[in-house]
Coordinates of C-alpha atoms in Angstrom, one line a residue:
X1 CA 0.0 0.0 0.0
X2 CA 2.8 2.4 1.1
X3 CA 4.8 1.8 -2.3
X4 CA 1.9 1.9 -4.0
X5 CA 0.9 5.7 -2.8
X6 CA 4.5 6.2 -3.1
X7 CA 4.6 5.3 -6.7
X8 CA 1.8 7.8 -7.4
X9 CA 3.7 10.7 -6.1
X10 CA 6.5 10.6 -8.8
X11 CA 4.1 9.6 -11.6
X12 CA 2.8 12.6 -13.7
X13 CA 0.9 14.8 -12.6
X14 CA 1.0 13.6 -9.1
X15 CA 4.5 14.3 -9.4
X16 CA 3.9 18.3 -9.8
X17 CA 1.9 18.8 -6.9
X18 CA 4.2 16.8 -4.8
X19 CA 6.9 19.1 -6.4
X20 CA 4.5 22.4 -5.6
X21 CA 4.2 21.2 -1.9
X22 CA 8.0 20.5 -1.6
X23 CA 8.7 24.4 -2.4
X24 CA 5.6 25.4 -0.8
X25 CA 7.0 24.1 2.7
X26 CA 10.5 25.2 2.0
X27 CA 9.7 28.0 1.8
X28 CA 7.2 28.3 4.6
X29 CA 10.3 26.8 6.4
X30 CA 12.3 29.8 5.7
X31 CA 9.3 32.1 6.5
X32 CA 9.4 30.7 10.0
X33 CA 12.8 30.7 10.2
X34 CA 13.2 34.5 9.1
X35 CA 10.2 35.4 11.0
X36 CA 9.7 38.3 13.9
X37 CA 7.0 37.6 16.3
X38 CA 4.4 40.8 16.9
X39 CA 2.6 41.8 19.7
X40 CA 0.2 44.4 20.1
X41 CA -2.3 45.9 23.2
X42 CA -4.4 43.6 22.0
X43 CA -2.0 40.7 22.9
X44 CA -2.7 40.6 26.5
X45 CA -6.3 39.6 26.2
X46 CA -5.3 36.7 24.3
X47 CA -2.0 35.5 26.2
X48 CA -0.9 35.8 30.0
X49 CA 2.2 38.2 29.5
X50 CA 3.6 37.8 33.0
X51 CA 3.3 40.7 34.4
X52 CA 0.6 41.3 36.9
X53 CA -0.6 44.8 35.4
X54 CA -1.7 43.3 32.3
X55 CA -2.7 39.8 33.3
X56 CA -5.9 40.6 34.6
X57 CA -7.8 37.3 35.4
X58 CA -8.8 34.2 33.2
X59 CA -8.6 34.2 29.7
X60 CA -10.4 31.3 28.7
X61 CA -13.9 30.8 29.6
X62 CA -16.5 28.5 27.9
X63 CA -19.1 30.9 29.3
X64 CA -18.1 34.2 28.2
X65 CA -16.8 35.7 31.3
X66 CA -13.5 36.4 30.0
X67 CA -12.0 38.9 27.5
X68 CA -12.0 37.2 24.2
X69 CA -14.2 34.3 22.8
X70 CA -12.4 30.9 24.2
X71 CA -11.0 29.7 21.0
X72 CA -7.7 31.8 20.6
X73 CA -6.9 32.0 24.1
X74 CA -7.8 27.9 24.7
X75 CA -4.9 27.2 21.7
X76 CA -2.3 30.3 23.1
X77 CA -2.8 28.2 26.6
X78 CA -1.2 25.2 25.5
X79 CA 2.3 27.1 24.6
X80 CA 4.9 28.8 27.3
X81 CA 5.5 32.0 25.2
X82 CA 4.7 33.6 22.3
X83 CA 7.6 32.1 19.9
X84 CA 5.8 28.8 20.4
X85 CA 2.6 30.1 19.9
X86 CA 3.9 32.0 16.5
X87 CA 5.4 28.4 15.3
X88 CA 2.3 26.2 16.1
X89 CA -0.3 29.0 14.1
X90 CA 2.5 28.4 11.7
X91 CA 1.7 24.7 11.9
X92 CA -1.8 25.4 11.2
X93 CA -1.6 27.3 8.4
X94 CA 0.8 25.0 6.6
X95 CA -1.1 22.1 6.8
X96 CA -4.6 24.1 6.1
X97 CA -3.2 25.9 2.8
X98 CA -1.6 22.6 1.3
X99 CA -4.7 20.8 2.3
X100 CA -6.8 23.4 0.4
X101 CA -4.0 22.7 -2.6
X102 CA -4.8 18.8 -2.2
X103 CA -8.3 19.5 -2.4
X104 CA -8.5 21.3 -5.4
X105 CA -5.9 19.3 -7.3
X106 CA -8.8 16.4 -6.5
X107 CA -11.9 18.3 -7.4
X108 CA -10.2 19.2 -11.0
X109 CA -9.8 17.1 -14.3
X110 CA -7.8 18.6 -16.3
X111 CA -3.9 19.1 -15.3
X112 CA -3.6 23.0 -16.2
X113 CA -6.4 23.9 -13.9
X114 CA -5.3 21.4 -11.2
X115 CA -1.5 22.7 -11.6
X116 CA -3.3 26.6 -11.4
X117 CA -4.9 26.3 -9.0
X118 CA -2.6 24.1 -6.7
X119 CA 0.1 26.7 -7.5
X120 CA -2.3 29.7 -7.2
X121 CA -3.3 28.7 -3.9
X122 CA 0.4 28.0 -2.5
X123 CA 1.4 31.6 -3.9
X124 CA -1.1 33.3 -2.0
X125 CA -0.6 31.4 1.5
X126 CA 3.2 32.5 1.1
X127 CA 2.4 36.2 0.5
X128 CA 3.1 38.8 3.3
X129 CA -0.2 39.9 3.8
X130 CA -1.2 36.1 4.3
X131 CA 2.0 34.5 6.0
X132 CA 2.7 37.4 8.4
X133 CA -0.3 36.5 10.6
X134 CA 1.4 33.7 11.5
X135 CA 3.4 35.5 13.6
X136 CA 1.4 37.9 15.6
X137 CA -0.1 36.8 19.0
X138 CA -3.6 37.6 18.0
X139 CA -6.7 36.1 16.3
X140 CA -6.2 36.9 12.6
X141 CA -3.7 33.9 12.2
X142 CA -6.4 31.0 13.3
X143 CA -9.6 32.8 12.1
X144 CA -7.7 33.0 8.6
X145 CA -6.2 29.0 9.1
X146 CA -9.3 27.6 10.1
X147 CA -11.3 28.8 7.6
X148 CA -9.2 27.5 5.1
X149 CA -8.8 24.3 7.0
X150 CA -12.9 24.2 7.0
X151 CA -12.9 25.1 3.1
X152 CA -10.3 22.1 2.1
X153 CA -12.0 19.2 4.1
X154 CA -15.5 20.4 3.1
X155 CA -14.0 20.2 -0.5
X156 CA -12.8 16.7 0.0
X157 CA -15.8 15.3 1.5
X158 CA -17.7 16.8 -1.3
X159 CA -15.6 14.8 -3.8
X160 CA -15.5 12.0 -2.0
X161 CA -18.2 11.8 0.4
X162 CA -16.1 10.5 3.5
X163 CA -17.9 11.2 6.5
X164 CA -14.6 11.6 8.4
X165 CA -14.0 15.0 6.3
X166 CA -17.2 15.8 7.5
X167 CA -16.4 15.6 10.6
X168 CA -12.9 16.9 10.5
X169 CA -14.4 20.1 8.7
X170 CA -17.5 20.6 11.4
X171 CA -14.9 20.2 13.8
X172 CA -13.3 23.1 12.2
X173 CA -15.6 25.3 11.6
X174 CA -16.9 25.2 15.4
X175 CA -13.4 26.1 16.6
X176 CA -13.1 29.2 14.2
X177 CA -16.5 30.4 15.3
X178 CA -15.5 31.0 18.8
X179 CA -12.3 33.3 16.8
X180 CA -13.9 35.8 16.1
X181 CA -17.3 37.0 17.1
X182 CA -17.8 38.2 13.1
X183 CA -17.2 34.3 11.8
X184 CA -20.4 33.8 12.8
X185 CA -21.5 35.4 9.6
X186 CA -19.3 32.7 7.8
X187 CA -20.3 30.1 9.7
X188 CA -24.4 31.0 8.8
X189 CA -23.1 30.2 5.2
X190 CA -21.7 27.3 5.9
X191 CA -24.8 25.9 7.5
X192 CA -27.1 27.2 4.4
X193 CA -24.2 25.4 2.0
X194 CA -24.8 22.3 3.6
X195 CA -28.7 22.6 3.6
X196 CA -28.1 23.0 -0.3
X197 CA -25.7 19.8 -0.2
X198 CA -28.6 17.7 1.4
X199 CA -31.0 18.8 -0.6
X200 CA -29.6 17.7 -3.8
X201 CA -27.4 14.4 -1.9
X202 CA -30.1 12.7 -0.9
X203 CA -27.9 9.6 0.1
X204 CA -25.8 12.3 2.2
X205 CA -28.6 14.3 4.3
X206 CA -28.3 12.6 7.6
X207 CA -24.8 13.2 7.8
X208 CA -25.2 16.7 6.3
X209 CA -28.3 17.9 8.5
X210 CA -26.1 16.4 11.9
X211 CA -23.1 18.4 10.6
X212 CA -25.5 21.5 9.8
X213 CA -27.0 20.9 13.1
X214 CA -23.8 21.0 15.2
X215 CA -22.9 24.2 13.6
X216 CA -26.1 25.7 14.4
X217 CA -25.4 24.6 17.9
X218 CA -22.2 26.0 18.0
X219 CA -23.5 29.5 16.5
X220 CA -26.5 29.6 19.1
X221 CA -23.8 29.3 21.9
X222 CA -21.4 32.1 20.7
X223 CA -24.3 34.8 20.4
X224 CA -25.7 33.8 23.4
X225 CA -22.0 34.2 25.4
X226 CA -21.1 37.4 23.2
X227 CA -22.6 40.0 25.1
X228 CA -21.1 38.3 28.1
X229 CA -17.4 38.8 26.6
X230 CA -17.9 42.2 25.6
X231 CA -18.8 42.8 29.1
X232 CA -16.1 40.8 30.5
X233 CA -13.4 42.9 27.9
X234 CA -14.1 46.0 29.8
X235 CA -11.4 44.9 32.5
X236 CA -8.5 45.0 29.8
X237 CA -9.6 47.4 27.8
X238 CA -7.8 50.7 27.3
X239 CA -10.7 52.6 28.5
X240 CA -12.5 50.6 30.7
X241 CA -14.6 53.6 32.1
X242 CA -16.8 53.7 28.5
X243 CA -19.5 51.3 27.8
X244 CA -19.2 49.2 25.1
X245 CA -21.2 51.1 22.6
X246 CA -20.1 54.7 23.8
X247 CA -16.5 53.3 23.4
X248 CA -17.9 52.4 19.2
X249 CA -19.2 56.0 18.9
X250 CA -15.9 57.5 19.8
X251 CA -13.7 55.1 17.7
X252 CA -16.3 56.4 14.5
X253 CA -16.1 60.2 16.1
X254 CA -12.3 59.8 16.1
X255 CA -11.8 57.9 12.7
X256 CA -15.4 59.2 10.8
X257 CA -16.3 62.2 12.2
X258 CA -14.3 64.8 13.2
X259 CA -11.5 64.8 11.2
X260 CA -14.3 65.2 8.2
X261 CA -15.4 68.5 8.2
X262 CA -18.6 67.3 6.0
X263 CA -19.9 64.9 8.2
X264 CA -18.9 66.5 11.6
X265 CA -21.0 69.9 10.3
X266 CA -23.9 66.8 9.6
X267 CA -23.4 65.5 12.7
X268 CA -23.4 69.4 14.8
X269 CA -26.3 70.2 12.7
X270 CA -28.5 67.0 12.5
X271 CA -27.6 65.3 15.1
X272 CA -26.9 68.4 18.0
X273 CA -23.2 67.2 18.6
X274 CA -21.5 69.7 20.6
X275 CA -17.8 70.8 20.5
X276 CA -15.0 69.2 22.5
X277 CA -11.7 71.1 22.1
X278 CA -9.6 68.4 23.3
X279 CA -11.3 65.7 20.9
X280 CA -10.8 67.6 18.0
X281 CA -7.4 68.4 19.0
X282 CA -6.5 64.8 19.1
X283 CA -8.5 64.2 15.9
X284 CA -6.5 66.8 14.0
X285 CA -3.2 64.5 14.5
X286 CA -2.4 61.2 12.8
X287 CA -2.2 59.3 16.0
X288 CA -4.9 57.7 16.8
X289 CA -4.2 58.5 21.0
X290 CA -7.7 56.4 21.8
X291 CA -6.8 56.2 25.7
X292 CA -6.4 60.7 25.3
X293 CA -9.6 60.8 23.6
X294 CA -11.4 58.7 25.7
X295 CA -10.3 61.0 28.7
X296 CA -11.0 64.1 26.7
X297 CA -14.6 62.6 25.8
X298 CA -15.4 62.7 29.9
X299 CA -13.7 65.8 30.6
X300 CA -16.3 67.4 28.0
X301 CA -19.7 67.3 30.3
X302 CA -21.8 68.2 27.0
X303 CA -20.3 66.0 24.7
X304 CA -20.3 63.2 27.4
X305 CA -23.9 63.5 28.1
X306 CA -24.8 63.6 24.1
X307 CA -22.6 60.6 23.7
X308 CA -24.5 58.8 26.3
X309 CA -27.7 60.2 25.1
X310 CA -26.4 59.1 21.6
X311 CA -24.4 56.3 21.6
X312 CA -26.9 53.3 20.9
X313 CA -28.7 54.7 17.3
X314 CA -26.8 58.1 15.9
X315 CA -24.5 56.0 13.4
X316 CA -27.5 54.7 12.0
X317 CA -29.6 57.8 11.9
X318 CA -26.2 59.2 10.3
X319 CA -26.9 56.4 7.4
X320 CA -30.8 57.3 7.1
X321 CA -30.2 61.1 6.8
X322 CA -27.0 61.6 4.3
X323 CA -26.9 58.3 2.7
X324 CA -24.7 59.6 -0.2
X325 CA -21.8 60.8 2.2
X326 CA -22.0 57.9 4.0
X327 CA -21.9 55.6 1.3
X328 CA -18.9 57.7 0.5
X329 CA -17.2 56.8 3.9
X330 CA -18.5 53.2 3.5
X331 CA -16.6 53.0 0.2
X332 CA -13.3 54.1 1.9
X333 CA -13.8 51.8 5.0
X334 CA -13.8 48.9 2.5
X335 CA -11.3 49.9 0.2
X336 CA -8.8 49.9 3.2
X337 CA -10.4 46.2 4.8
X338 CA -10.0 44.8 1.6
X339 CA -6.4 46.0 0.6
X340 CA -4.6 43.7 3.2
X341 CA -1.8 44.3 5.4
X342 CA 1.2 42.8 6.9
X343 CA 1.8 43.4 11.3
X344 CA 4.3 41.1 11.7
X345 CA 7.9 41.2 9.3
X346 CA 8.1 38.3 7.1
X347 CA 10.5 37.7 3.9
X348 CA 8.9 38.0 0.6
X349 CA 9.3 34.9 -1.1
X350 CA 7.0 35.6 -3.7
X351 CA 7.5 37.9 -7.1
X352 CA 6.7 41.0 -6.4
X353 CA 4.2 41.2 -9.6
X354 CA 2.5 38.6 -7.5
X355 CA 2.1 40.1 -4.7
X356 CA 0.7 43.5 -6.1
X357 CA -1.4 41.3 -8.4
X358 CA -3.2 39.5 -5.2
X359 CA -2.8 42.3 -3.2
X360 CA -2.9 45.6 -5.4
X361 CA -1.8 49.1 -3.6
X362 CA -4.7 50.5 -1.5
X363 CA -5.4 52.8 -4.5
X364 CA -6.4 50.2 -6.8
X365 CA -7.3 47.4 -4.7
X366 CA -11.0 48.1 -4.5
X367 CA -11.4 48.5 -8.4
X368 CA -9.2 45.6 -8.6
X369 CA -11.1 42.9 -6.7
X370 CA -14.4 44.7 -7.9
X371 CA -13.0 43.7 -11.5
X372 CA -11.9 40.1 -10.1
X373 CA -15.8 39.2 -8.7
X374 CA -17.1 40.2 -11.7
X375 CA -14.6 37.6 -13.9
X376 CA -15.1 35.7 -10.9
X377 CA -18.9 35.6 -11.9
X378 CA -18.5 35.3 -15.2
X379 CA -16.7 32.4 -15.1
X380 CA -19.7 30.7 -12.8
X381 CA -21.3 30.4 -15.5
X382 CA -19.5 28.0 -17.0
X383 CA -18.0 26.5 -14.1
X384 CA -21.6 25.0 -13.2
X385 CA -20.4 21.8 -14.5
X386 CA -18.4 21.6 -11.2
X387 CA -21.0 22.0 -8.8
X388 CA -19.0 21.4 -5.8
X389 CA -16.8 24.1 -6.5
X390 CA -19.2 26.8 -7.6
X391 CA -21.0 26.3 -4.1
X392 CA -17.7 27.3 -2.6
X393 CA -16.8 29.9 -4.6
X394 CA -20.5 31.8 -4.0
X395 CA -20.4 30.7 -0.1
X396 CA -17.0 31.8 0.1
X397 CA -17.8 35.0 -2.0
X398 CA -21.0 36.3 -0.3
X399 CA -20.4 34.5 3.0
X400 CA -17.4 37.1 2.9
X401 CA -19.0 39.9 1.3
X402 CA -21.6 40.3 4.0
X403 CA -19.3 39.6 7.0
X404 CA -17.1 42.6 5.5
X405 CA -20.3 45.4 6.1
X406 CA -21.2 43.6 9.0
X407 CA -17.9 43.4 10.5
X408 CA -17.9 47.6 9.5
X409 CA -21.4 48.6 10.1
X410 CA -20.6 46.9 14.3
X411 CA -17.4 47.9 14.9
X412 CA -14.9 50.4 13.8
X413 CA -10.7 50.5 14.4
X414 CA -7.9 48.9 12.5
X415 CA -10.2 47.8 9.4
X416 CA -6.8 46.8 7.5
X417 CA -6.7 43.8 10.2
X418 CA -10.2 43.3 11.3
X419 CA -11.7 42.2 7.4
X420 CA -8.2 40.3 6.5
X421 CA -9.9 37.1 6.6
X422 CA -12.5 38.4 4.1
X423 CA -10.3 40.1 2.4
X424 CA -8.5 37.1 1.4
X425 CA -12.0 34.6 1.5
X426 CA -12.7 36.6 -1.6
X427 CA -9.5 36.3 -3.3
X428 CA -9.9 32.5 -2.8
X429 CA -13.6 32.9 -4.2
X430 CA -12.3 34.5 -7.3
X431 CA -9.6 31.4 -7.6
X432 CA -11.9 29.1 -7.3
X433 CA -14.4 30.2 -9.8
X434 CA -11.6 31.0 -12.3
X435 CA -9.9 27.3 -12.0
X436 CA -13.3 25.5 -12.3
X437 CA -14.1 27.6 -15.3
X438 CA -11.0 26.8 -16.7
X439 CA -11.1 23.0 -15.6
X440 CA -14.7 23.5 -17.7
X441 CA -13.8 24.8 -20.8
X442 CA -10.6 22.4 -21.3
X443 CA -12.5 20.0 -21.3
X444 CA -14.7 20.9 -23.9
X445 CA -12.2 21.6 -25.9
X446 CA -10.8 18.3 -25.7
X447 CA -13.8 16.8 -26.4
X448 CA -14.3 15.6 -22.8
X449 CA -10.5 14.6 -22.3
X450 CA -8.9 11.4 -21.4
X451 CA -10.6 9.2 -19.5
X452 CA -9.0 9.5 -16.3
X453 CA -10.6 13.1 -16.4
X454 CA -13.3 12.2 -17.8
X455 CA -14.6 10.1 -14.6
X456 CA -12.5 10.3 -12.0
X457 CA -14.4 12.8 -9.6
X458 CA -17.4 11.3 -10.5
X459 CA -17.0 7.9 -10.1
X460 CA -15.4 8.3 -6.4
X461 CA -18.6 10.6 -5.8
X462 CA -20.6 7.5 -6.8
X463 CA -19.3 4.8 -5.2
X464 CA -19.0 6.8 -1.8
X465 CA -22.1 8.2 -1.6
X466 CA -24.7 5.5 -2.8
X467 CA -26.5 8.1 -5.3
X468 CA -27.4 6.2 -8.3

């Protein structure tokens, strides 16, 4: 058996992915090697640092009463210190992105789109704006890993119907819920993919609905213990004295609204905002200063009491009354969540070309991916052949979409870093819907190739899943 599977992997084609994986993790290798470990405020939250002013109490709690939700801290809890920690998300993210290699290569016929895409989504896993995450002590590295991880086994259990990549893939997607409180969005997806899956896999619908069902569970139990962690985060946050939601209004004031002329005169004359010369001081510099602001915010009895008067519903009556300006501010939020960006210092190991074309300047990067979805879309239509992979592509594309303007219309801060795990679910859309096209039209071409691609994915599909 062993010789056998070894004989595979230097037989063409095998042999080129094996090759493509063999660079891939040298270079990841070297990555790791060359690597610089980044903290940041938010570090503490997620890791004990040692030192009794900023470990504050327990950071894992099932329940909610701790900082973050339990699955970061829970896997930063296993490690001594942060290098371990930085070399075991490393781990993760090596073995998700090649598995997500593996599982494309399977899902394709023809060679150039499995070599395409195998190599495509290798490149992007070694780019800076991807690989870096690695590296930093907080939750962009797993909430980026895992969902990967989830995409890849899904993938293979749709190919082969193996309800152990079922269950390796629910198992996945539950951890990366509890990430992030915004995977949720991701994970809703996920559920309403696999209610499509069972609807047209008869022969697969128990195991589908019990993997739906888990994830259902799993998203019941992180809204119900959100409101509990946001509460518990006020004890290692940078200004615990503000509520949760007067603390949102003053990260929008200091980002959104006062250093916009437009929209702060919209917001004195609409809304009754007073002045506050020490917020406006602060908002006329680059820095950011949120712990100065904060204090300048209660040092301002008017402002204070409008904020607190305000706080729960004045963004969105901002959105009701000048819907074109803040559309305009919309478009800006999203240009910069989308445009990626790299925390920790990693060496480039990519083309540059590469990297600009994945990740364009924040100028461009907007109308670029904009241009991308809509190839991306054109492409769908062909790609329906592979119906697998076009579910994956529009789960991954809208699931990501709409967990981008959630993720901005409740929160605000560091937008670069908060939608990077969108920003890169719909670069792997785009992929995906590009290869299968590709895979699609070859195929015609060829007059439905060789046989080996000719039946291949289908006849496993078959045979594993009872459907006549």
């Amino acid at each position: 058996m062993l010789t056998d599977r070894l004989r595979r992997l230097v037989r063409l084609p095998d042999a080129v992915l094996t090759g493509l994986l063999a660079l891939f993790v040298a270079a990841r290798v070297f990555i790791c090697v060359r690597g610089d470990v980044f903290t940041a405020y938010d570090t503490f939250s997620y890791a004990h640092r040692g030192d009794p002013a900023f470990d504050r109490g327990s950071l894992v709690s099932l329940t909610g009463h701790a900082p973050r939700l339990w699955g970061v801290p829970l896997f930063y809890a296993i490690f001594p210190n942060d290098t371990s920690r930085a070399v075991a998300q490393w781990a993760v993210g090596t073995v998700a992105w090649a598995l997500l290699a593996w599982a494309l290569w399977t899902c394709l016929r023809t060679v150039v789109a499995r070599v395409l895409a195998a190599a495509a989504v290798l490149a992007v896993a070694l780019l800076p704006q991807v690989a870096n995450w690695d590296f930093a002590i907080l939750s962009e590295s797993l909430s980026i890993s895992l969902g990967v991880l989830t995409l890849a086994l899904m993938l293979l259990w749709a190919r082969t119907g193996s309800v152990w990549y079922l269950a390796g893939a629910t198992a996945a997607a539950v951890w990366w819920t509890f990430t992030r409180t915004d995977i949720r969005v991701f994970v809703v997806f996920l559920i309403l993919a696999l209610a499509v899956a069972a609807w047209r896999r008869p022969a697969r619908r128990r195991q589908t609905l019990v993997a739906a069902g888990a994830l259902v569970l799993a998203t019941i139990w992180c809204t119900a213990i959100t409101p509990v962690v946001d509460r518990s985060y006020t004890g290692w946050s940078a200004t615990p004295e503000v509520r949760h939601e007067e603390g949102l209004m003053l990260f929008r004031l200091r980002l959104h609204v006062l250093p916009d002329p437009e929209v702060k005169a919209i917001f004195q004359r609409e809304f009754g905002m007073p002045s506050c010369a020490g917020m406006e001081e602060i908002a006329a510099g680059p820095a950011w200063e949120t712990a100065k602001f904060a204090a300048a915010y209660e040092q301002c009895p008017e402002f204070k009491a409008w904020g607190e008067r305000n706080a729960a519903d004045v963004w969105q009556r901002y959105a009701t009354a000048e819907p074109g300006v803040f559309a305009r501010q919309l478009r800006e939020v999203v240009r910069l969540s989308v445009a990626g960006s790299d925390y920790a210092k990693t060496e480039r190991v990519v083309p540059v070309p590469v990297e600009k074309l994945v990740f364009p300047p924040r100028g461009w990067a907007l109308k670029v991916l904009g241009a991308a979805l809509l190839v991306a879309a054109a492409a769908l239509v062909f790609a329906r052949r592979r119906p697998a992979l076009t579910l994956a592509a529009v789960t991954v594309a809208v699931g990501s979409g709409v967990s981008l303007l959630a993720g901005i219309w409740f929160g605000a801060g560091e937008y670069w870093r908060f939608g990077i795990q969108e920003a890169i679910g719909l670069r792997l859309a785009v992929l995906i819907a590009v290869v299968a096209a590709v895979d699609v039209l070859l195929l015609a071409r060829r007059g439905h190739g060789t046989p080996e691609e000719r039946g291949a994915p289908e006849a496993v599909e078959k045979t594993a899943s009872g459907a006549p």
